[in-house]
Amino acid sequence: MNLRHTRLWLLGLFLVHAAVHLAGFQSVWLDSDQLVIADQASWMARGEFHEPFFFGQSYLLPFESYLAVPLIWLGVWPIAAVKAVAAASLYLPFVWAAWVLAGERPWAALGVAALFIGLHPEYTLSAGMPRGFIAGTALAWAGLWVLLRREGLPSAATLAIAAGVGFCTGSYMSIALMLPVLVWLPTRHQRGLAGLGLLVGFALFKAVGLFYKLHPDHIVHLFPRLFFKPGYLVHNIGVEEIRAAVFHLTALTGVVCALVLLPGSRPWQRRDVLPWVLCLGAVAAAIVLMVANNKIVEFNSKSPFFSVYRMMLPLPFLGVLLLGRRVGLAAAPRSGAVTAGAGALRVGLAGLVAVTVLTGVQLYRLMHVAPHMASLPSTVPPITFEWLQANCEEIGGWWRESKEPYFVLEGRNDALAYGCHGQYGVPVLQTNHERRTWLKDRFAQGVPR
């Protein structure tokens, strides 16, 4: 079987999936949290760096805002820039893993594609939203991929990359679901360096958090204190939506583990048992902790805009890492044009056909349920681009007629406060829950921007 054709075919499937997903949903729907991220990116692009975290929030780094700045410099609309970063963060790990593995173990490349196709539509829709979650997850995944795949990394590089992963984990603790794969680092020295790096990165994240110790007036939304109790576990797993999400993603990861255990370039050995026990045991413990706390119940049933899936975005990325582990690379084919035997050809073609059909089914289902999901009640209400443009144009007209340096929005409407400013240059300040706390003094002095 021509592996180059396999790669191109899988790449085409991912591109079609991304096009339908982005054109059919992400380019139509958005919400206030995404607009805060976009507004923050627009401030950074103008050279104004006011807070390291999500505006007014003493946790969760807005990685999408940082990464979107070069796109905004190139003239991309801020909300489009952060959405592009979020989409790339969702798709690229799967695309890259499938591309690389197609040249080593084609069945593993098909497994990556099947893992992505098996994700629930609610997961796919919520994961592609710029909220500070998905970009941090992708950055941590990239670091772990390099650590697992690159032989002979210098100690300094191992330490630095692990520190980057730890820094991302400090911002979004669910990334800890991926960390057990480090048990497959080949030497005790590397595992020790990786562990030290994780601690260093986490400490760096806490050091960044000192900003709010020095500027407590910038906080408008504190992270709730976490509590872990057996009673929470029993209650939360009894909630249908939580149970369905956990079991769905865990089952997908289990299928990936079964694929990894298929005969590969080297036979299964007894020494492989301990890493698997340690890895899966640590993942199981992390899942239990994730479910047995008071935070996970903050969700809206089947609404992707405040989904329970946001709490476990990294779990499928763990599956990609498991499939991409460095296994017998010396014996793996290195040419993209290697042709497999007749038996492998039939199996490979059957796999490609199956993945293609399943992709079509998933896209049909995605577009069928997306409008319904968008209409469900949510703590973070969804809006459309058309609604935002129409309202911001109206507010902009009032603001220009008033000759005031800014428009005061009574009460709270995050979508208009951050959307009108970031996307249309209309300075809006809301009187309740204004995240840009540093703006109040500036606006009081009559400076509009």
Coordinates of C-alpha atoms in Angstrom, one line a residue:
M1 CA 0.0 0.0 0.0
N2 CA 1.4 3.4 -0.9
L3 CA 1.8 5.2 2.4
R4 CA 2.1 8.6 0.7
H5 CA -1.4 8.2 -0.7
T6 CA -2.6 7.1 2.8
R7 CA -1.3 10.3 4.3
L8 CA -2.8 12.5 1.6
W9 CA -6.2 10.7 1.9
L10 CA -6.2 11.2 5.7
L11 CA -5.1 14.8 5.4
G12 CA -8.0 15.4 2.9
L13 CA -10.5 13.9 5.4
F14 CA -9.3 16.1 8.2
L15 CA -9.4 19.2 5.9
V16 CA -13.0 18.4 4.8
H17 CA -14.0 17.8 8.5
A18 CA -12.4 21.2 9.5
A19 CA -14.1 23.0 6.6
V20 CA -17.6 21.7 7.4
H21 CA -17.1 22.3 11.2
L22 CA -15.8 25.8 10.8
A23 CA -18.1 27.0 8.1
G24 CA -21.2 25.3 9.5
F25 CA -20.8 26.2 13.2
Q26 CA -17.8 28.2 14.3
S27 CA -18.2 30.9 11.7
V28 CA -21.9 31.3 12.6
W29 CA -21.9 31.1 16.4
L30 CA -19.8 32.7 19.1
D31 CA -20.2 33.8 22.8
S32 CA -19.0 36.3 25.2
D33 CA -16.1 34.3 26.5
Q34 CA -14.7 34.0 23.0
L35 CA -15.1 37.7 22.6
V36 CA -13.2 38.4 25.8
I37 CA -10.3 36.3 24.4
A38 CA -10.5 38.2 21.0
D39 CA -10.7 41.6 22.8
Q40 CA -7.6 40.7 24.8
A41 CA -5.8 39.7 21.6
S42 CA -6.7 43.1 20.1
W43 CA -5.2 44.9 23.1
M44 CA -2.0 42.9 22.9
A45 CA -1.7 43.5 19.1
R46 CA -1.7 47.2 19.9
G47 CA 1.2 46.7 22.3
E48 CA -0.9 47.0 25.5
F49 CA -0.3 44.1 27.8
H50 CA -2.5 44.6 30.9
E51 CA -3.1 41.2 32.5
P52 CA -1.3 37.9 32.0
F53 CA -4.5 35.9 32.6
F54 CA -8.0 35.9 31.1
F55 CA -9.2 39.5 31.8
G56 CA -10.2 39.9 35.5
Q57 CA -9.7 36.2 36.2
S58 CA -6.9 35.0 38.5
Y59 CA -6.5 31.7 36.6
L60 CA -6.5 30.3 33.1
L61 CA -4.0 31.8 30.7
P62 CA -5.5 32.9 27.4
F63 CA -3.1 31.1 25.1
E64 CA -5.3 31.8 22.1
S65 CA -4.9 35.6 22.6
Y66 CA -1.1 35.4 22.7
L67 CA -0.9 33.1 19.6
A68 CA -3.4 35.2 17.6
V69 CA -1.4 38.5 17.9
P70 CA 0.7 37.8 14.7
L71 CA -2.4 37.1 12.8
I72 CA -4.0 40.4 13.9
W73 CA -0.8 42.2 12.8
L74 CA -1.4 40.7 9.4
G75 CA -4.9 42.2 9.3
V76 CA -7.0 39.2 10.5
W77 CA -10.1 40.2 12.4
P78 CA -9.5 39.5 16.1
I79 CA -12.3 37.0 16.6
A80 CA -11.3 35.2 13.4
A81 CA -7.7 35.1 14.6
V82 CA -8.4 33.5 17.9
K83 CA -10.9 31.1 16.3
A84 CA -8.2 30.1 13.8
V85 CA -5.8 29.4 16.7
A86 CA -8.4 27.3 18.5
A87 CA -9.2 25.3 15.3
A88 CA -5.5 24.7 14.7
S89 CA -5.0 23.6 18.3
L90 CA -7.8 21.0 17.9
Y91 CA -6.9 19.6 14.5
L92 CA -3.1 19.8 14.1
P93 CA -2.2 17.2 16.8
F94 CA -4.4 14.6 15.1
V95 CA -3.2 15.6 11.6
W96 CA 0.4 15.5 12.6
A97 CA 0.2 12.2 14.4
A98 CA -1.7 10.6 11.5
W99 CA 0.9 11.9 9.0
V100 CA 3.9 10.7 11.0
L101 CA 2.4 7.3 11.9
A102 CA 1.4 6.6 8.3
G103 CA 5.1 6.1 7.6
E104 CA 5.7 3.8 10.5
R105 CA 2.5 1.9 11.5
P106 CA -0.4 2.6 9.1
W107 CA -2.8 0.9 11.4
A108 CA -1.9 3.5 14.1
A109 CA -2.5 6.4 11.6
L110 CA -6.0 5.0 10.9
G111 CA -6.4 4.7 14.7
V112 CA -5.7 8.4 15.1
A113 CA -8.3 9.2 12.5
A114 CA -10.8 6.8 14.0
L115 CA -10.2 8.3 17.4
F116 CA -11.0 11.8 16.2
I117 CA -14.1 10.6 14.3
G118 CA -15.4 8.8 17.4
L119 CA -15.5 12.1 19.4
H120 CA -19.0 13.2 20.4
P121 CA -20.3 16.2 18.4
E122 CA -20.6 18.2 21.7
Y123 CA -16.9 17.6 22.3
T124 CA -15.9 18.7 18.7
L125 CA -18.0 21.8 18.9
S126 CA -16.9 22.9 22.4
A127 CA -13.2 22.0 21.8
G128 CA -13.0 24.4 18.8
M129 CA -13.9 27.5 20.8
P130 CA -11.2 29.9 22.0
R131 CA -11.6 29.9 25.7
G132 CA -8.0 29.3 27.0
F133 CA -8.5 25.5 27.1
I134 CA -7.7 24.0 23.7
A135 CA -4.5 26.0 22.9
G136 CA -2.9 25.2 26.2
T137 CA -3.9 21.5 25.7
A138 CA -2.3 21.5 22.2
L139 CA 0.9 23.1 23.5
A140 CA 1.3 20.6 26.3
W141 CA 0.6 17.8 23.8
A142 CA 3.3 19.0 21.5
G143 CA 5.8 19.1 24.3
L144 CA 4.9 15.5 25.4
W145 CA 5.0 14.3 21.8
V146 CA 8.6 15.6 21.5
L147 CA 9.7 14.1 24.8
L148 CA 8.3 10.7 23.8
R149 CA 9.5 10.7 20.2
R150 CA 12.9 12.3 20.1
E151 CA 15.8 10.1 21.1
G152 CA 18.9 11.7 22.7
L153 CA 17.4 15.0 23.7
P154 CA 19.9 17.0 25.8
S155 CA 19.1 17.3 29.4
A156 CA 18.5 21.0 29.2
A157 CA 16.0 20.5 26.4
T158 CA 14.1 17.8 28.3
L159 CA 13.9 20.0 31.3
A160 CA 12.8 23.1 29.3
I161 CA 10.1 21.2 27.4
A162 CA 8.8 19.5 30.5
A163 CA 8.7 23.0 32.2
G164 CA 6.5 24.2 29.3
V165 CA 4.2 21.3 29.8
G166 CA 4.0 22.0 33.5
F167 CA 3.3 25.7 32.9
C168 CA 0.3 24.8 30.7
T169 CA -0.8 22.3 33.3
G170 CA -0.8 25.0 35.9
S171 CA -3.2 27.0 33.8
Y172 CA -5.5 24.1 32.9
M173 CA -5.2 21.2 35.4
S174 CA -7.1 18.7 33.2
I175 CA -3.9 18.5 31.1
A176 CA -2.7 16.2 33.9
L177 CA -4.7 13.5 32.1
M178 CA -1.9 13.3 29.6
L179 CA 1.1 13.3 31.9
P180 CA 1.1 9.6 32.7
V181 CA 2.6 8.9 29.3
L182 CA 5.9 10.1 30.6
V183 CA 6.3 6.7 32.2
W184 CA 7.5 5.5 28.8
L185 CA 10.6 7.8 28.7
P186 CA 13.4 5.3 28.2
T187 CA 15.7 6.1 31.2
R188 CA 15.2 6.9 34.8
H189 CA 17.4 10.0 34.3
Q190 CA 14.9 11.4 31.7
R191 CA 11.9 10.6 33.8
G192 CA 13.5 12.5 36.7
L193 CA 14.3 15.5 34.5
A194 CA 10.8 15.5 33.2
G195 CA 9.3 15.4 36.7
L196 CA 11.6 18.2 37.8
G197 CA 10.6 20.2 34.7
L198 CA 6.9 19.8 35.4
L199 CA 7.4 21.2 38.9
V200 CA 9.5 24.1 37.6
G201 CA 6.8 24.9 35.0
F202 CA 4.1 24.7 37.6
A203 CA 6.1 27.0 39.9
L204 CA 6.5 29.5 37.0
F205 CA 2.8 29.6 36.5
K206 CA 2.3 30.3 40.2
A207 CA 4.9 33.1 39.9
V208 CA 2.9 34.7 37.1
G209 CA -0.1 34.5 39.4
L210 CA 1.6 36.9 41.8
F211 CA 0.4 39.6 39.4
Y212 CA -2.9 39.4 41.2
K213 CA -1.3 39.5 44.6
L214 CA 0.1 42.9 43.6
H215 CA -3.1 44.0 41.8
P216 CA -6.0 42.5 43.7
D217 CA -8.3 45.2 42.3
H218 CA -8.0 43.5 38.8
I219 CA -9.9 40.4 40.0
V220 CA -13.6 40.1 39.2
H221 CA -13.9 36.3 39.0
L222 CA -12.1 34.1 41.5
F223 CA -11.7 30.4 40.9
P224 CA -13.8 28.5 43.4
R225 CA -12.0 26.4 46.0
L226 CA -11.8 22.8 44.9
F227 CA -13.1 20.0 47.2
F228 CA -12.7 16.3 46.5
K229 CA -15.1 14.0 48.3
P230 CA -16.3 10.4 47.7
G231 CA -19.8 11.9 47.9
Y232 CA -19.1 14.2 45.0
L233 CA -17.9 11.2 43.0
V234 CA -21.1 9.2 43.6
H235 CA -23.3 12.2 42.9
N236 CA -21.5 13.4 39.8
I237 CA -21.2 10.0 38.2
G238 CA -25.0 9.7 38.8
V239 CA -25.6 12.8 36.6
E240 CA -26.4 11.4 33.1
E241 CA -24.5 14.0 31.1
I242 CA -21.3 13.7 33.2
R243 CA -21.5 9.9 33.2
A244 CA -22.0 9.8 29.4
A245 CA -19.1 12.1 28.7
V246 CA -16.7 10.3 31.0
F247 CA -17.6 6.8 29.8
H248 CA -17.6 7.9 26.1
L249 CA -14.1 9.5 26.3
T250 CA -12.7 6.7 28.5
A251 CA -14.1 4.0 26.1
L252 CA -12.4 5.7 23.2
T253 CA -9.1 5.8 25.1
G254 CA -9.6 2.1 25.9
V255 CA -10.0 1.3 22.2
V256 CA -6.8 3.1 21.5
C257 CA -5.0 1.1 24.1
A258 CA -6.3 -2.1 22.5
L259 CA -4.9 -0.8 19.1
V260 CA -1.5 -0.1 20.7
L261 CA -1.3 -3.7 22.0
L262 CA -1.7 -5.1 18.5
P263 CA 1.4 -6.8 17.2
G264 CA 3.9 -4.2 15.9
S265 CA 7.5 -4.1 14.9
R266 CA 8.6 -6.0 18.0
P267 CA 6.8 -8.8 20.0
W268 CA 5.0 -8.1 23.2
Q269 CA 7.2 -8.6 26.3
R270 CA 6.6 -9.0 30.0
R271 CA 8.6 -5.8 30.8
D272 CA 5.9 -3.8 28.9
V273 CA 3.3 -4.6 31.6
L274 CA 4.6 -2.3 34.3
P275 CA 4.5 0.9 32.3
W276 CA 1.0 0.2 31.2
V277 CA -0.1 -0.5 34.7
L278 CA 1.5 2.7 36.0
C279 CA 0.2 4.8 33.1
L280 CA -3.4 3.6 33.1
G281 CA -3.6 3.5 36.9
A282 CA -2.5 7.2 37.0
V283 CA -5.0 8.1 34.3
A284 CA -7.8 6.3 36.2
A285 CA -6.9 8.2 39.4
A286 CA -6.9 11.5 37.5
I287 CA -10.3 10.8 36.0
V288 CA -11.7 9.9 39.5
L289 CA -10.3 13.2 40.9
M290 CA -11.8 15.0 37.9
V291 CA -15.2 13.6 38.6
A292 CA -15.0 13.7 42.4
N293 CA -14.8 17.5 42.8
N294 CA -17.3 20.4 43.1
K295 CA -16.3 22.1 39.8
I296 CA -17.3 19.6 37.1
V297 CA -21.1 20.0 37.8
E298 CA -20.9 23.6 36.4
F299 CA -22.2 22.8 33.0
N300 CA -25.3 23.1 30.9
S301 CA -26.7 19.9 29.5
K302 CA -25.7 19.3 25.9
S303 CA -24.8 22.9 25.3
P304 CA -21.4 23.1 23.7
F305 CA -21.0 26.7 25.0
F306 CA -20.7 25.5 28.6
S307 CA -20.1 21.8 28.1
V308 CA -19.0 19.2 30.6
Y309 CA -16.6 18.1 27.9
R310 CA -14.5 21.3 28.5
M311 CA -13.3 19.6 31.7
M312 CA -11.8 16.7 29.9
L313 CA -10.6 18.0 26.6
P314 CA -7.1 16.4 27.0
L315 CA -8.3 12.8 27.2
P316 CA -8.4 12.2 23.4
F317 CA -5.0 13.8 23.1
L318 CA -3.8 11.2 25.6
G319 CA -5.0 8.6 23.1
V320 CA -3.0 10.2 20.3
L321 CA 0.1 10.1 22.5
L322 CA -0.4 6.4 23.3
L323 CA -0.7 5.6 19.6
G324 CA 2.3 7.7 18.8
R325 CA 4.7 6.2 21.4
R326 CA 8.2 5.4 20.2
V327 CA 7.9 1.6 19.5
G328 CA 10.6 -0.1 17.5
L329 CA 11.3 2.9 15.3
A330 CA 14.6 1.3 14.1
A331 CA 12.6 -1.4 12.3
A332 CA 10.0 1.0 11.0
P333 CA 9.9 1.9 7.3
R334 CA 11.1 5.5 6.7
S335 CA 10.0 6.1 3.1
G336 CA 6.5 7.4 2.4
A337 CA 6.4 5.3 -0.8
V338 CA 6.9 1.9 0.8
T339 CA 4.4 -0.6 -0.6
A340 CA 2.8 -3.1 1.7
G341 CA 2.1 -6.8 1.0
A342 CA -1.2 -7.9 -0.5
G343 CA -2.8 -8.8 2.9
A344 CA -1.8 -5.5 4.5
L345 CA -3.0 -3.7 1.3
R346 CA -6.5 -5.2 1.7
V347 CA -6.6 -4.3 5.4
G348 CA -5.3 -0.8 4.8
L349 CA -7.8 -0.1 2.0
A350 CA -10.7 -1.5 4.1
G351 CA -9.5 0.8 7.0
L352 CA -9.5 3.9 4.7
V353 CA -12.9 3.1 3.3
A354 CA -14.3 2.6 6.9
V355 CA -12.7 5.9 8.1
T356 CA -14.1 7.8 5.1
V357 CA -17.6 6.5 5.6
L358 CA -17.5 7.2 9.3
T359 CA -16.2 10.7 8.6
G360 CA -19.2 11.3 6.4
V361 CA -21.6 10.0 9.0
Q362 CA -20.0 12.1 11.7
L363 CA -20.2 15.3 9.6
Y364 CA -23.8 14.6 8.9
R365 CA -24.5 14.1 12.6
L366 CA -22.5 17.2 13.5
M367 CA -24.4 19.5 11.2
H368 CA -27.7 17.9 12.2
V369 CA -27.3 18.4 15.9
A370 CA -25.3 21.6 16.0
P371 CA -28.2 24.1 15.5
H372 CA -30.2 22.3 18.2
M373 CA -27.3 22.4 20.6
A374 CA -26.7 26.1 19.9
S375 CA -30.4 26.8 20.9
L376 CA -30.1 25.1 24.3
P377 CA -30.0 27.4 27.4
S378 CA -26.4 28.1 28.6
T379 CA -24.7 30.0 31.4
V380 CA -22.7 31.5 28.5
P381 CA -25.4 32.4 26.0
P382 CA -24.5 31.9 22.3
I383 CA -24.9 34.7 19.8
T384 CA -24.4 35.0 16.0
F385 CA -22.0 37.2 14.1
E386 CA -25.0 39.0 12.5
W387 CA -26.5 39.8 15.9
L388 CA -23.2 41.2 17.2
Q389 CA -22.6 43.3 14.1
A390 CA -26.1 44.8 14.1
N391 CA -26.0 45.7 17.8
C392 CA -22.5 47.1 17.7
E393 CA -23.4 49.3 14.7
E394 CA -26.4 50.7 16.6
I395 CA -24.3 51.3 19.7
G396 CA -21.5 52.9 17.6
G397 CA -24.0 55.3 16.1
W398 CA -25.2 56.4 19.6
W399 CA -21.6 56.7 20.8
R400 CA -20.5 58.9 17.9
E401 CA -23.6 61.2 18.2
S402 CA -22.9 61.6 22.0
K403 CA -19.4 62.9 21.5
E404 CA -18.5 61.0 24.7
P405 CA -15.1 59.2 25.0
Y406 CA -16.9 55.9 25.6
F407 CA -20.3 54.3 25.7
V408 CA -21.6 53.2 29.1
L409 CA -23.6 50.0 29.1
E410 CA -25.8 49.8 32.1
G411 CA -25.7 46.4 33.8
R412 CA -23.9 43.6 32.2
N413 CA -23.7 42.3 28.6
D414 CA -20.2 40.8 28.0
A415 CA -20.9 40.1 24.3
L416 CA -21.5 43.8 23.6
A417 CA -18.9 45.2 26.0
Y418 CA -16.0 43.1 24.6
G419 CA -17.3 42.4 21.1
C420 CA -18.0 46.0 20.1
H421 CA -14.7 47.2 21.3
G422 CA -12.5 44.3 20.1
Q423 CA -14.2 43.8 16.7
Y424 CA -15.5 47.2 15.7
G425 CA -13.5 49.7 17.7
V426 CA -16.5 51.0 19.7
P427 CA -15.3 51.7 23.3
V428 CA -17.9 50.2 25.6
L429 CA -17.7 50.0 29.4
Q430 CA -20.3 48.0 31.3
T431 CA -21.2 49.0 34.9
N432 CA -21.4 45.4 36.2
H433 CA -18.7 42.7 36.1
E434 CA -16.4 44.8 33.9
R435 CA -13.3 42.5 33.4
R436 CA -11.1 45.3 32.1
T437 CA -10.8 46.9 35.5
W438 CA -7.8 49.0 34.6
L439 CA -10.0 50.8 32.0
K440 CA -12.1 52.6 34.6
D441 CA -9.5 55.1 35.5
R442 CA -8.5 55.6 31.9
F443 CA -12.1 56.2 30.8
A444 CA -12.7 58.5 33.8
Q445 CA -9.9 60.7 32.4
G446 CA -11.7 60.9 29.0
V447 CA -9.3 58.6 27.1
P448 CA -11.5 56.4 24.9
R449 CA -8.9 53.6 24.1

